[in-house]
Amino acid sequence: MTGRFYTWLQSLTGLLLTSALQAAPAELLLTNARIHTLNKEKPMVEALAIQGGRVVATGSIKELKTWQGPATRVVDLKGKAVYPGFHEGHGHLKGLGYQLVRLDMAGMTSLETIQGKVKEEISHTPKSDWVLGRGWDQNLWAKKEFPTRQDLDKLGDGIPVSLTRVDGHAIWVNTLALKKAGITRDTRDPVGGKIIRDAQGEATGILVDRAMDLVTAVIPPESNAQREKAIRAALARCAEYGLTSFHDAGVSGEDIAIYETLAAQGELPLRLNVMLAGADAKLIDRFMKSGPLVKDMLQIRSVKLMADGALGSRGAAMLEAYTDQPGYSGLEILTEEQIYQSVKRFAQSGFQTAVHAIGDKTNRSVLNAFERVIKEFPKADLRLRVEHAQILDAQDIPRFGKLGIIASMQPTHLTSDAPWVPTRIGNDRMEEGAYVWQKLRQSQAVLVSGSDTPVESANPLWGLYAAVTRQTQNGQPPKGWSYDQHLTMDEALESYTKNAAYAAFREKDMGTLEAGKLADIVVLDSDLGQIMADRKPQDILKTKVLMTISNGRVVYENKKELAGLRG
């Protein structure tokens, strides 16, 4: 079944279902609420009825009383706010899960704090295992320099340690881990990677991008039980955050097998839009032969490519050298020709391509490759995506809209990175083309928001706050970074709902609340529009998710807060 036919069939099924169930009671009725439908023809309603996994009616309290029957669950929301379920526009589901079940260093503001956590982890780790963790960011420390293997060696010997940087583009390892990987002063940098070395040419313990593979190749493989534990933990957390759809970027065949099992068992609390890991040749070959997989809760019709590294580890490929490292301009993991050949191949098999591109050089290469493919497939609905689109040259910004490219961006990347980005690339490049959400919108690009979790928190409310303020959570800087590039709340909400649904080829089924569409819904204790009208954006961060509904099923309830509504 092709993706396009499936989308048409789902839409038709929804309309027929609404008609057929008109006389039958709803399974769930949300009433006495401020329901933001994001449907311009009917933007605000008081009540909404759900039957068979879909919204069957919206309207006033009086109008929807006809849908109430003896078995209908009626939830009186006492004026609370309802929105279409939020989408994670770009994240790593299992990575979030491992953040929840492994050593998590996110937000730690000193080397010493991390060393204390690692030492504790070493103390209860069997000699045959590795200490693994993620989240360190030297830019948060007083001394904003990469740590070294010696910083880990002093914490204990006999156990290899590998700690992934917050952006996932560098690892920090101890000497034992380097020995197990066979890395010496004579080991060459792999293509698309860099071994950081000291003045004597010895590896310092920091490996960037594809150099990480030298160590990860010798780490004992994770078991299916470990994978599933992490995935289940991440799914539960996403439901708590009000997420009903997750664009999972760069997924392995082993993880897909778990997703398929969970979907078959009805245990997915949110829809997964899977992007295959483009570097996995066997996986790609398999799906290029079988074609896209498009099911209700699990969709596999995209491939993610990694074209450069990250800005924090100076792996993003830049047109000009880094301001704080003259003569060095980052890592080009894929050339323009390689990107073009891959995108063309995927298009021939009916797959969308999403390319990680952070530096302005890589973004240009990706746009060039996309333009060539678009010309060769003039009638195809490609919906090509640039993941991150973080640093852009001014002349490339209008090309997004002209080519119909989806810009998949992460609002909290700005608020985490902005304090140190001018040091990396200078103020001029930052002002001209860094995190330019409005410039991209004005080019008519489709803007999708996400978090890149576990790089940032998957909480979409944090992303919405960053999008409308361009400030840190403590309100800095007072006027926001390049505030003219902020989004209005309506624009930000669309990027987490309607636009994300479009990017997943599901706009006929998701993104708004109207009869016939899937019942993917989030209930909040505060109205986000009213918060902005009151000029109290900090209250976005205080907002609580009361209920998450996926496919018409309540998958998360804040029972304490809901009990308070009942008085």
Coordinates of C-alpha atoms in Angstrom, one line a residue:
M1 CA 0.0 0.0 0.0
T2 CA 1.6 3.3 -1.0
G3 CA 1.8 6.2 1.4
R4 CA -0.3 8.5 -0.7
F5 CA -3.1 6.0 -1.2
Y6 CA -3.0 5.2 2.5
T7 CA -3.4 8.9 3.4
W8 CA -6.4 9.2 1.1
L9 CA -7.9 6.1 2.4
Q10 CA -7.5 7.2 6.0
S11 CA -9.1 10.6 5.3
L12 CA -12.1 8.9 3.5
T13 CA -12.4 6.4 6.4
G14 CA -12.6 9.2 8.9
L15 CA -15.4 11.0 7.0
L16 CA -17.4 7.8 6.6
L17 CA -16.8 6.9 10.2
T18 CA -18.1 10.3 11.4
S19 CA -21.3 9.8 9.4
A20 CA -21.8 6.2 10.5
L21 CA -21.4 7.0 14.2
Q22 CA -23.5 10.1 14.1
A23 CA -26.3 8.4 16.0
A24 CA -24.1 6.4 18.3
P25 CA -22.8 7.8 21.7
A26 CA -19.2 9.1 21.9
E27 CA -16.7 7.2 23.9
L28 CA -15.2 10.3 25.3
L29 CA -16.6 13.8 25.5
L30 CA -14.4 16.8 26.5
T31 CA -16.6 19.7 27.5
N32 CA -16.6 23.1 29.1
A33 CA -13.1 23.8 27.7
R34 CA -11.2 26.3 25.6
I35 CA -10.5 24.0 22.7
H36 CA -8.1 25.5 20.2
T37 CA -8.7 23.6 17.0
L38 CA -6.1 25.3 14.8
N39 CA -8.7 25.1 12.1
K40 CA -9.1 28.7 10.8
E41 CA -12.8 28.1 10.0
K42 CA -13.7 27.1 13.5
P43 CA -10.7 28.1 15.7
M44 CA -12.3 27.8 19.2
V45 CA -15.0 25.5 20.5
E46 CA -16.3 24.4 23.9
A47 CA -16.7 20.7 23.4
L48 CA -15.3 17.8 21.4
A49 CA -16.6 14.2 21.0
I50 CA -14.4 11.2 20.2
Q51 CA -15.5 7.8 18.8
G52 CA -13.4 5.1 17.1
G53 CA -10.1 6.9 17.6
R54 CA -11.3 10.0 15.8
V55 CA -12.9 13.3 16.5
V56 CA -16.5 13.0 15.4
A57 CA -17.8 16.4 16.4
T58 CA -16.8 19.8 17.8
G59 CA -19.0 22.7 18.8
S60 CA -20.8 24.2 21.8
I61 CA -21.6 22.4 25.0
K62 CA -25.3 22.3 24.0
E63 CA -24.6 21.0 20.5
L64 CA -22.5 18.1 21.7
K65 CA -24.8 16.9 24.4
T66 CA -26.5 14.7 21.8
W67 CA -23.3 12.7 21.6
Q68 CA -23.5 11.7 25.3
G69 CA -24.7 8.2 26.2
P70 CA -24.7 6.0 29.2
A71 CA -21.2 4.7 28.6
T72 CA -19.7 8.0 27.5
R73 CA -16.9 9.3 29.7
V74 CA -17.5 13.0 30.1
V75 CA -14.7 15.2 31.3
D76 CA -15.7 18.7 32.4
L77 CA -12.5 20.7 32.0
K78 CA -13.8 23.8 33.8
G79 CA -12.4 26.1 31.2
K80 CA -9.0 24.5 30.7
A81 CA -7.2 24.6 27.4
V82 CA -7.2 21.9 24.7
Y83 CA -4.9 21.7 21.7
P84 CA -4.0 19.2 19.0
G85 CA -1.5 16.8 20.3
F86 CA 2.1 18.1 20.1
H87 CA 4.6 16.5 17.7
E88 CA 8.3 16.0 18.4
G89 CA 9.6 17.3 15.1
H90 CA 13.1 15.8 15.4
G91 CA 14.3 13.6 18.3
H92 CA 15.9 10.3 19.2
L93 CA 13.5 8.2 21.1
K94 CA 15.8 5.5 22.4
G95 CA 18.4 8.2 23.2
L96 CA 15.8 9.9 25.4
G97 CA 15.2 6.5 27.0
Y98 CA 18.8 5.9 27.8
Q99 CA 19.0 9.4 29.2
L100 CA 16.3 8.3 31.6
V101 CA 17.9 4.9 32.6
R102 CA 21.7 5.7 32.3
L103 CA 24.1 8.3 33.7
D104 CA 22.7 11.7 32.7
M105 CA 25.0 14.7 32.8
A106 CA 22.6 17.2 31.1
G107 CA 22.8 20.7 32.6
M108 CA 25.8 19.9 34.9
T109 CA 27.7 23.1 35.3
S110 CA 31.2 21.9 36.4
L111 CA 33.7 19.2 35.5
E112 CA 33.9 18.3 39.2
T113 CA 30.2 17.6 39.5
I114 CA 30.4 15.2 36.5
Q115 CA 33.5 13.5 37.9
G116 CA 31.6 12.9 41.1
K117 CA 28.7 11.2 39.2
V118 CA 31.1 9.1 37.1
K119 CA 33.0 8.0 40.2
E120 CA 29.8 6.9 41.8
E121 CA 28.8 5.0 38.6
I122 CA 32.2 3.3 38.5
S123 CA 31.8 2.1 42.1
H124 CA 28.8 -0.1 41.3
T125 CA 29.7 -1.2 37.7
P126 CA 31.0 -4.8 37.2
K127 CA 34.5 -5.0 35.8
S128 CA 33.2 -6.6 32.6
D129 CA 31.0 -3.6 31.8
W130 CA 31.5 -0.1 30.5
V131 CA 30.3 3.1 32.2
L132 CA 28.2 4.9 29.6
G133 CA 26.4 8.2 29.8
R134 CA 25.5 11.4 28.0
G135 CA 24.9 15.1 28.4
W136 CA 28.2 16.8 29.2
D137 CA 28.7 20.3 27.7
Q138 CA 32.0 22.1 28.4
N139 CA 30.3 25.4 27.4
L140 CA 28.5 25.3 30.7
W141 CA 31.7 25.1 32.8
A142 CA 33.8 27.9 34.1
K143 CA 36.7 26.7 31.9
K144 CA 35.0 26.2 28.6
E145 CA 37.5 23.6 27.2
F146 CA 37.2 20.0 26.3
P147 CA 38.0 17.6 29.2
T148 CA 40.6 14.9 28.9
R149 CA 41.1 11.2 29.4
Q150 CA 43.1 12.0 32.5
D151 CA 40.1 13.7 34.1
L152 CA 38.4 10.3 33.9
D153 CA 41.5 8.1 34.7
K154 CA 41.8 9.6 38.2
L155 CA 38.3 8.4 39.1
G156 CA 39.2 4.7 39.0
D157 CA 40.8 2.1 36.8
G158 CA 39.8 -1.2 35.3
I159 CA 36.6 0.0 33.8
P160 CA 36.3 1.7 30.4
V161 CA 34.3 4.9 30.3
S162 CA 32.6 6.5 27.3
L163 CA 30.5 9.7 27.8
T164 CA 28.7 11.2 24.9
R165 CA 28.6 15.0 24.6
V166 CA 25.1 16.6 24.8
D167 CA 24.8 17.0 21.0
G168 CA 25.8 13.4 20.3
H169 CA 28.7 14.5 18.1
A170 CA 31.6 13.8 20.4
I171 CA 32.6 11.3 23.1
W172 CA 34.9 11.7 26.1
V173 CA 36.7 8.5 27.0
N174 CA 39.3 7.3 29.5
T175 CA 42.7 5.8 28.6
L176 CA 41.4 2.2 29.0
A177 CA 38.7 2.9 26.4
L178 CA 41.3 4.2 24.0
K179 CA 43.4 1.1 24.5
K180 CA 40.4 -1.2 23.9
A181 CA 39.7 0.6 20.7
G182 CA 43.4 0.4 19.6
I183 CA 43.8 4.1 19.3
T184 CA 47.4 5.3 19.5
R185 CA 49.3 8.4 18.4
D186 CA 49.6 6.7 15.0
T187 CA 45.9 6.3 14.5
R188 CA 44.7 8.4 11.6
D189 CA 41.6 10.6 11.7
P190 CA 38.8 8.8 9.9
V191 CA 37.0 10.5 7.0
G192 CA 34.4 12.8 8.6
G193 CA 35.9 12.5 12.1
K194 CA 38.6 13.9 14.3
I195 CA 40.7 12.6 17.1
I196 CA 41.6 15.5 19.4
R197 CA 45.3 15.4 20.2
D198 CA 47.6 17.2 22.6
A199 CA 50.8 19.0 21.8
Q200 CA 52.7 15.7 21.8
G201 CA 50.2 14.1 19.3
E202 CA 48.6 11.8 21.8
A203 CA 44.8 11.3 21.9
T204 CA 43.3 13.5 24.6
G205 CA 40.2 11.3 25.0
I206 CA 37.8 13.4 22.8
L207 CA 36.7 11.9 19.6
V208 CA 34.4 13.9 17.2
D209 CA 31.8 12.6 14.8
R210 CA 33.0 9.5 12.8
A211 CA 36.0 9.2 15.1
M212 CA 33.5 8.1 17.8
D213 CA 33.0 4.9 15.8
L214 CA 36.5 3.7 16.7
V215 CA 35.3 3.4 20.3
T216 CA 31.6 2.5 19.9
A217 CA 32.7 -0.4 17.7
V218 CA 34.3 -2.1 20.8
I219 CA 31.5 -1.4 23.3
P220 CA 29.5 -4.5 24.0
P221 CA 26.3 -4.4 22.0
E222 CA 23.1 -3.5 23.8
S223 CA 20.6 -6.3 24.3
N224 CA 17.0 -6.2 23.1
A225 CA 15.9 -6.1 26.7
Q226 CA 18.0 -2.9 27.3
R227 CA 16.7 -1.4 24.1
E228 CA 13.1 -2.1 25.0
K229 CA 13.5 -0.8 28.5
A230 CA 14.9 2.5 27.2
I231 CA 12.2 2.8 24.5
R232 CA 9.3 2.1 26.9
A233 CA 10.7 4.7 29.4
A234 CA 10.9 7.3 26.6
L235 CA 7.4 6.6 25.3
A236 CA 6.0 7.1 28.8
R237 CA 7.9 10.4 29.3
C238 CA 6.7 11.7 25.9
A239 CA 3.1 10.9 26.9
E240 CA 3.6 13.0 30.1
Y241 CA 4.8 15.9 27.9
G242 CA 1.7 15.9 25.8
L243 CA 3.4 14.5 22.7
T244 CA 1.2 12.3 20.4
S245 CA 3.7 12.0 17.5
F246 CA 7.4 11.6 17.4
H247 CA 9.7 12.1 14.3
D248 CA 12.4 9.6 15.3
A249 CA 15.6 10.6 13.4
G250 CA 18.1 7.9 12.4
V251 CA 16.6 4.6 13.6
S252 CA 18.3 1.1 13.5
G253 CA 16.7 -2.1 12.3
E254 CA 16.9 -3.5 15.8
D255 CA 14.9 -0.6 17.2
I256 CA 12.4 -0.8 14.3
A257 CA 11.7 -4.5 15.3
I258 CA 10.8 -3.4 18.8
Y259 CA 8.5 -0.6 17.4
E260 CA 6.8 -3.1 15.2
T261 CA 6.2 -5.5 18.2
L262 CA 4.8 -2.7 20.4
A263 CA 2.6 -1.4 17.5
A264 CA 1.2 -4.9 16.9
Q265 CA 0.5 -5.3 20.7
G266 CA -1.3 -1.9 20.8
E267 CA 1.4 -0.6 23.2
L268 CA 2.5 2.6 21.4
P269 CA 1.1 5.6 23.2
L270 CA 2.1 7.9 20.4
R271 CA 2.6 7.7 16.7
L272 CA 6.1 7.1 15.4
N273 CA 7.3 8.7 12.2
V274 CA 10.6 6.8 11.7
M275 CA 13.6 8.1 9.7
L276 CA 15.9 5.2 8.8
A277 CA 19.5 5.5 9.7
G278 CA 21.1 6.4 6.3
A279 CA 24.5 5.1 7.3
D280 CA 23.1 1.6 7.8
A281 CA 23.6 0.1 4.3
K282 CA 21.9 -3.2 4.9
L283 CA 18.8 -1.5 6.5
I284 CA 18.6 0.9 3.5
D285 CA 18.9 -1.9 1.0
R286 CA 16.1 -3.7 2.7
F287 CA 13.7 -0.8 2.7
M288 CA 14.6 0.3 -0.8
K289 CA 13.4 -3.1 -1.9
S290 CA 10.3 -3.4 0.3
G291 CA 9.2 0.3 0.0
P292 CA 7.7 2.5 2.7
L293 CA 5.8 1.1 5.7
V294 CA 2.7 3.2 6.5
K295 CA 0.5 2.1 9.3
D296 CA -1.7 4.0 11.8
M297 CA 0.8 4.2 14.7
L298 CA 4.0 3.4 12.9
Q299 CA 5.2 5.0 9.7
I300 CA 8.6 4.4 8.0
R301 CA 8.9 6.5 4.8
S302 CA 11.9 8.7 5.5
V303 CA 15.7 8.3 5.6
K304 CA 18.0 10.5 7.6
L305 CA 21.5 11.4 6.4
M306 CA 24.2 13.0 8.5
A307 CA 26.0 15.6 6.4
D308 CA 28.1 17.4 9.0
G309 CA 28.8 17.6 12.7
A310 CA 27.7 20.0 15.5
L311 CA 28.6 23.5 16.3
G312 CA 29.5 22.8 20.0
S313 CA 32.2 20.4 19.0
R314 CA 33.2 22.5 15.9
G315 CA 32.1 19.7 13.6
A316 CA 29.6 21.8 11.7
A317 CA 31.0 22.5 8.2
M318 CA 31.4 26.3 7.7
L319 CA 32.1 28.4 4.6
E320 CA 34.7 30.3 6.6
A321 CA 36.9 29.2 9.4
Y322 CA 35.7 29.2 13.0
T323 CA 36.3 32.5 14.8
D324 CA 37.8 30.7 17.8
Q325 CA 39.8 28.2 15.7
P326 CA 41.4 30.0 12.8
G327 CA 42.2 27.8 9.8
Y328 CA 39.6 25.1 10.8
S329 CA 36.1 25.1 9.3
G330 CA 34.6 21.8 10.5
L331 CA 33.8 18.4 9.1
E332 CA 32.1 17.6 5.9
I333 CA 30.7 14.1 6.5
L334 CA 29.0 13.8 3.1
T335 CA 29.8 15.7 -0.1
E336 CA 27.2 17.4 -2.2
E337 CA 27.5 14.6 -4.8
Q338 CA 27.0 11.9 -2.1
I339 CA 23.9 13.7 -0.8
Y340 CA 22.5 14.0 -4.3
Q341 CA 23.0 10.4 -5.2
S342 CA 21.4 9.2 -1.9
V343 CA 18.4 11.5 -2.1
K344 CA 17.8 10.5 -5.7
R345 CA 17.9 6.8 -4.8
F346 CA 15.5 7.3 -1.9
A347 CA 13.1 9.3 -4.1
Q348 CA 13.1 6.5 -6.6
S349 CA 11.8 4.1 -3.9
G350 CA 9.2 6.5 -2.6
F351 CA 11.1 7.7 0.5
Q352 CA 11.5 11.2 1.9
T353 CA 15.0 12.4 2.8
A354 CA 15.9 14.4 5.9
V355 CA 19.5 15.7 6.1
H356 CA 21.2 16.8 9.2
A357 CA 22.9 20.1 8.3
I358 CA 24.2 22.7 10.8
G359 CA 27.0 24.7 9.2
D360 CA 26.3 27.1 6.4
K361 CA 28.6 25.2 4.0
T362 CA 26.7 22.0 4.5
N363 CA 23.3 23.7 4.3
R364 CA 24.3 25.0 0.9
S365 CA 25.5 21.6 -0.3
V366 CA 22.2 20.0 0.8
L367 CA 20.1 22.7 -0.9
N368 CA 22.2 22.2 -4.1
A369 CA 21.6 18.5 -4.0
F370 CA 17.9 18.9 -3.2
E371 CA 17.5 21.3 -6.1
R372 CA 19.0 18.7 -8.5
V373 CA 16.7 16.0 -7.4
I374 CA 13.6 18.2 -7.5
K375 CA 14.3 19.0 -11.1
E376 CA 14.6 15.3 -11.9
F377 CA 11.3 14.4 -10.1
P378 CA 9.1 17.4 -11.0
K379 CA 5.8 15.6 -10.2
A380 CA 6.9 13.8 -7.0
D381 CA 5.7 14.9 -3.6
L382 CA 9.2 14.7 -2.0
R383 CA 8.8 17.0 1.0
L384 CA 12.6 17.1 1.5
R385 CA 13.7 18.2 4.9
V386 CA 16.8 19.9 6.3
E387 CA 17.2 18.9 9.9
H388 CA 18.5 21.8 12.1
A389 CA 19.2 24.4 9.3
Q390 CA 21.1 26.1 12.1
I391 CA 23.6 28.4 10.4
L392 CA 22.7 29.7 7.0
D393 CA 24.4 32.1 4.5
A394 CA 22.0 34.9 3.6
Q395 CA 21.8 33.9 -0.1
D396 CA 20.6 30.4 0.8
I397 CA 17.7 31.4 3.1
P398 CA 15.2 32.3 0.2
R399 CA 16.0 28.9 -1.4
F400 CA 14.1 27.0 1.3
G401 CA 10.8 28.5 0.3
K402 CA 11.6 28.5 -3.5
L403 CA 12.3 24.8 -3.4
G404 CA 9.6 23.9 -1.0
I405 CA 12.0 22.6 1.6
I406 CA 10.9 21.8 5.2
A407 CA 13.1 23.4 7.8
S408 CA 13.1 21.2 10.9
M409 CA 14.5 23.3 13.7
Q410 CA 14.8 23.2 17.5
P411 CA 13.9 26.4 19.4
T412 CA 15.8 25.3 22.5
H413 CA 19.0 24.9 20.5
L414 CA 19.1 28.6 20.2
T415 CA 18.6 29.3 23.9
S416 CA 21.2 26.7 24.9
D417 CA 23.8 27.7 22.2
A418 CA 23.4 31.5 21.9
P419 CA 25.7 32.4 24.9
W420 CA 28.7 30.8 23.2
V421 CA 27.8 30.9 19.4
P422 CA 29.3 34.4 18.9
T423 CA 32.6 33.0 20.2
R424 CA 32.5 30.2 17.7
I425 CA 31.4 32.0 14.5
G426 CA 31.4 35.8 15.3
N427 CA 28.5 38.2 15.8
D428 CA 28.1 39.0 12.1
R429 CA 27.4 35.4 11.1
M430 CA 25.1 34.9 14.1
E431 CA 23.0 37.9 13.3
E432 CA 22.9 37.2 9.6
G433 CA 21.9 33.5 9.5
A434 CA 21.8 31.7 12.9
Y435 CA 18.5 30.3 14.0
V436 CA 16.6 32.5 11.6
W437 CA 13.0 31.2 12.1
Q438 CA 11.2 34.2 10.8
K439 CA 13.4 34.6 7.7
L440 CA 12.7 31.0 6.8
R441 CA 9.0 31.5 7.4
Q442 CA 9.0 34.6 5.2
S443 CA 10.7 32.6 2.5
Q444 CA 7.6 30.3 2.6
A445 CA 9.5 27.4 4.0
V446 CA 7.5 25.0 6.2
L447 CA 8.9 25.4 9.7
V448 CA 8.7 22.3 12.0
S449 CA 9.8 22.4 15.6
G450 CA 11.3 19.8 17.8
S451 CA 13.9 19.3 20.5
D452 CA 16.6 16.9 19.2
T453 CA 16.0 15.1 22.5
P454 CA 18.1 13.9 24.4
V455 CA 20.2 16.9 23.3
E456 CA 17.5 19.1 24.7
S457 CA 14.4 18.3 26.9
A458 CA 11.6 16.8 24.9
N459 CA 9.1 19.0 26.7
P460 CA 7.4 20.9 23.9
L461 CA 6.3 23.7 26.4
W462 CA 10.0 24.5 26.8
G463 CA 10.3 24.7 23.1
L464 CA 7.3 27.0 22.7
Y465 CA 8.7 29.3 25.4
A466 CA 12.0 29.5 23.5
A467 CA 10.3 30.1 20.2
V468 CA 8.2 33.1 21.4
T469 CA 10.9 34.7 23.7
R470 CA 14.3 33.7 22.3
Q471 CA 15.4 33.8 25.9
T472 CA 16.8 31.4 28.5
Q473 CA 14.4 30.1 31.1
N474 CA 15.7 32.8 33.5
G475 CA 14.7 35.5 31.0
Q476 CA 18.1 36.3 29.5
P477 CA 18.8 38.4 27.6
P478 CA 16.0 40.8 28.5
K479 CA 15.1 41.5 24.9
G480 CA 15.9 38.0 23.5
W481 CA 18.6 37.1 21.0
S482 CA 17.7 38.6 17.6
Y483 CA 14.1 39.0 18.8
D484 CA 12.9 39.9 15.4
Q485 CA 13.3 36.2 14.5
H486 CA 10.9 35.0 17.3
L487 CA 7.6 33.3 16.5
T488 CA 4.2 34.3 17.7
M489 CA 2.4 31.7 19.8
D490 CA 0.2 30.8 16.9
E491 CA 3.2 30.3 14.6
A492 CA 5.0 28.3 17.2
L493 CA 1.9 26.1 17.8
E494 CA 1.6 25.4 14.1
S495 CA 5.2 24.3 14.0
Y496 CA 4.5 21.7 16.7
T497 CA 1.2 20.5 15.1
K498 CA 0.0 21.3 11.6
N499 CA 3.4 21.8 10.0
A500 CA 4.8 18.7 11.7
A501 CA 1.9 16.7 10.4
Y502 CA 2.6 18.0 6.9
A503 CA 6.2 17.0 7.2
A504 CA 5.1 13.4 8.0
F505 CA 2.6 13.4 5.1
R506 CA -0.3 13.2 7.7
E507 CA -1.9 16.7 7.4
K508 CA -5.2 15.1 6.3
D509 CA -5.3 13.1 9.5
M510 CA -3.5 15.2 12.2
G511 CA -2.5 18.7 13.2
T512 CA -6.0 20.2 13.8
L513 CA -9.0 19.2 15.8
E514 CA -12.0 18.7 13.5
A515 CA -14.5 16.0 12.6
G516 CA -12.9 13.1 10.8
K517 CA -9.4 13.7 12.1
L518 CA -7.5 11.5 14.5
A519 CA -8.2 12.1 18.2
D520 CA -4.6 13.1 19.2
I521 CA -5.1 15.8 21.9
V522 CA -3.4 17.5 24.8
V523 CA -5.2 19.2 27.7
L524 CA -3.3 22.0 29.5
D525 CA -4.1 23.8 32.7
S526 CA -3.3 27.1 31.1
D527 CA -4.3 28.8 27.9
L528 CA -1.1 29.6 26.0
G529 CA -2.6 32.4 24.0
Q530 CA -3.9 34.1 27.2
I531 CA -0.5 33.8 28.7
M532 CA 0.9 35.8 25.8
A533 CA -1.9 38.3 25.9
D534 CA -1.1 38.8 29.6
R535 CA 2.6 39.3 28.7
K536 CA 3.7 36.6 31.1
P537 CA 5.7 34.2 28.9
Q538 CA 7.4 32.7 32.0
D539 CA 4.0 31.1 32.8
I540 CA 4.4 28.8 29.8
L541 CA 7.1 27.1 31.8
K542 CA 4.7 26.6 34.7
T543 CA 2.0 25.1 32.5
K544 CA 1.0 21.5 33.3
V545 CA -0.2 18.7 31.0
L546 CA -3.5 17.4 32.5
M547 CA -4.2 14.8 29.9
T548 CA -2.8 13.3 26.7
I549 CA -5.1 11.5 24.3
S550 CA -3.6 9.4 21.5
N551 CA -5.8 7.7 18.9
G552 CA -8.8 8.4 21.1
R553 CA -7.2 6.7 24.1
V554 CA -6.2 8.5 27.2
V555 CA -2.5 7.6 27.6
Y556 CA -1.6 10.0 30.4
E557 CA -3.6 11.7 33.1
N558 CA -2.4 14.0 35.8
K559 CA -4.9 12.5 38.2
K560 CA -4.1 14.9 41.0
E561 CA -4.8 18.0 38.9
L562 CA -7.9 16.5 37.3
A563 CA -9.3 15.6 40.7
G564 CA -8.9 19.3 41.6
L565 CA -11.2 20.2 38.7
R566 CA -13.9 18.0 40.1
G567 CA -13.7 19.8 43.4

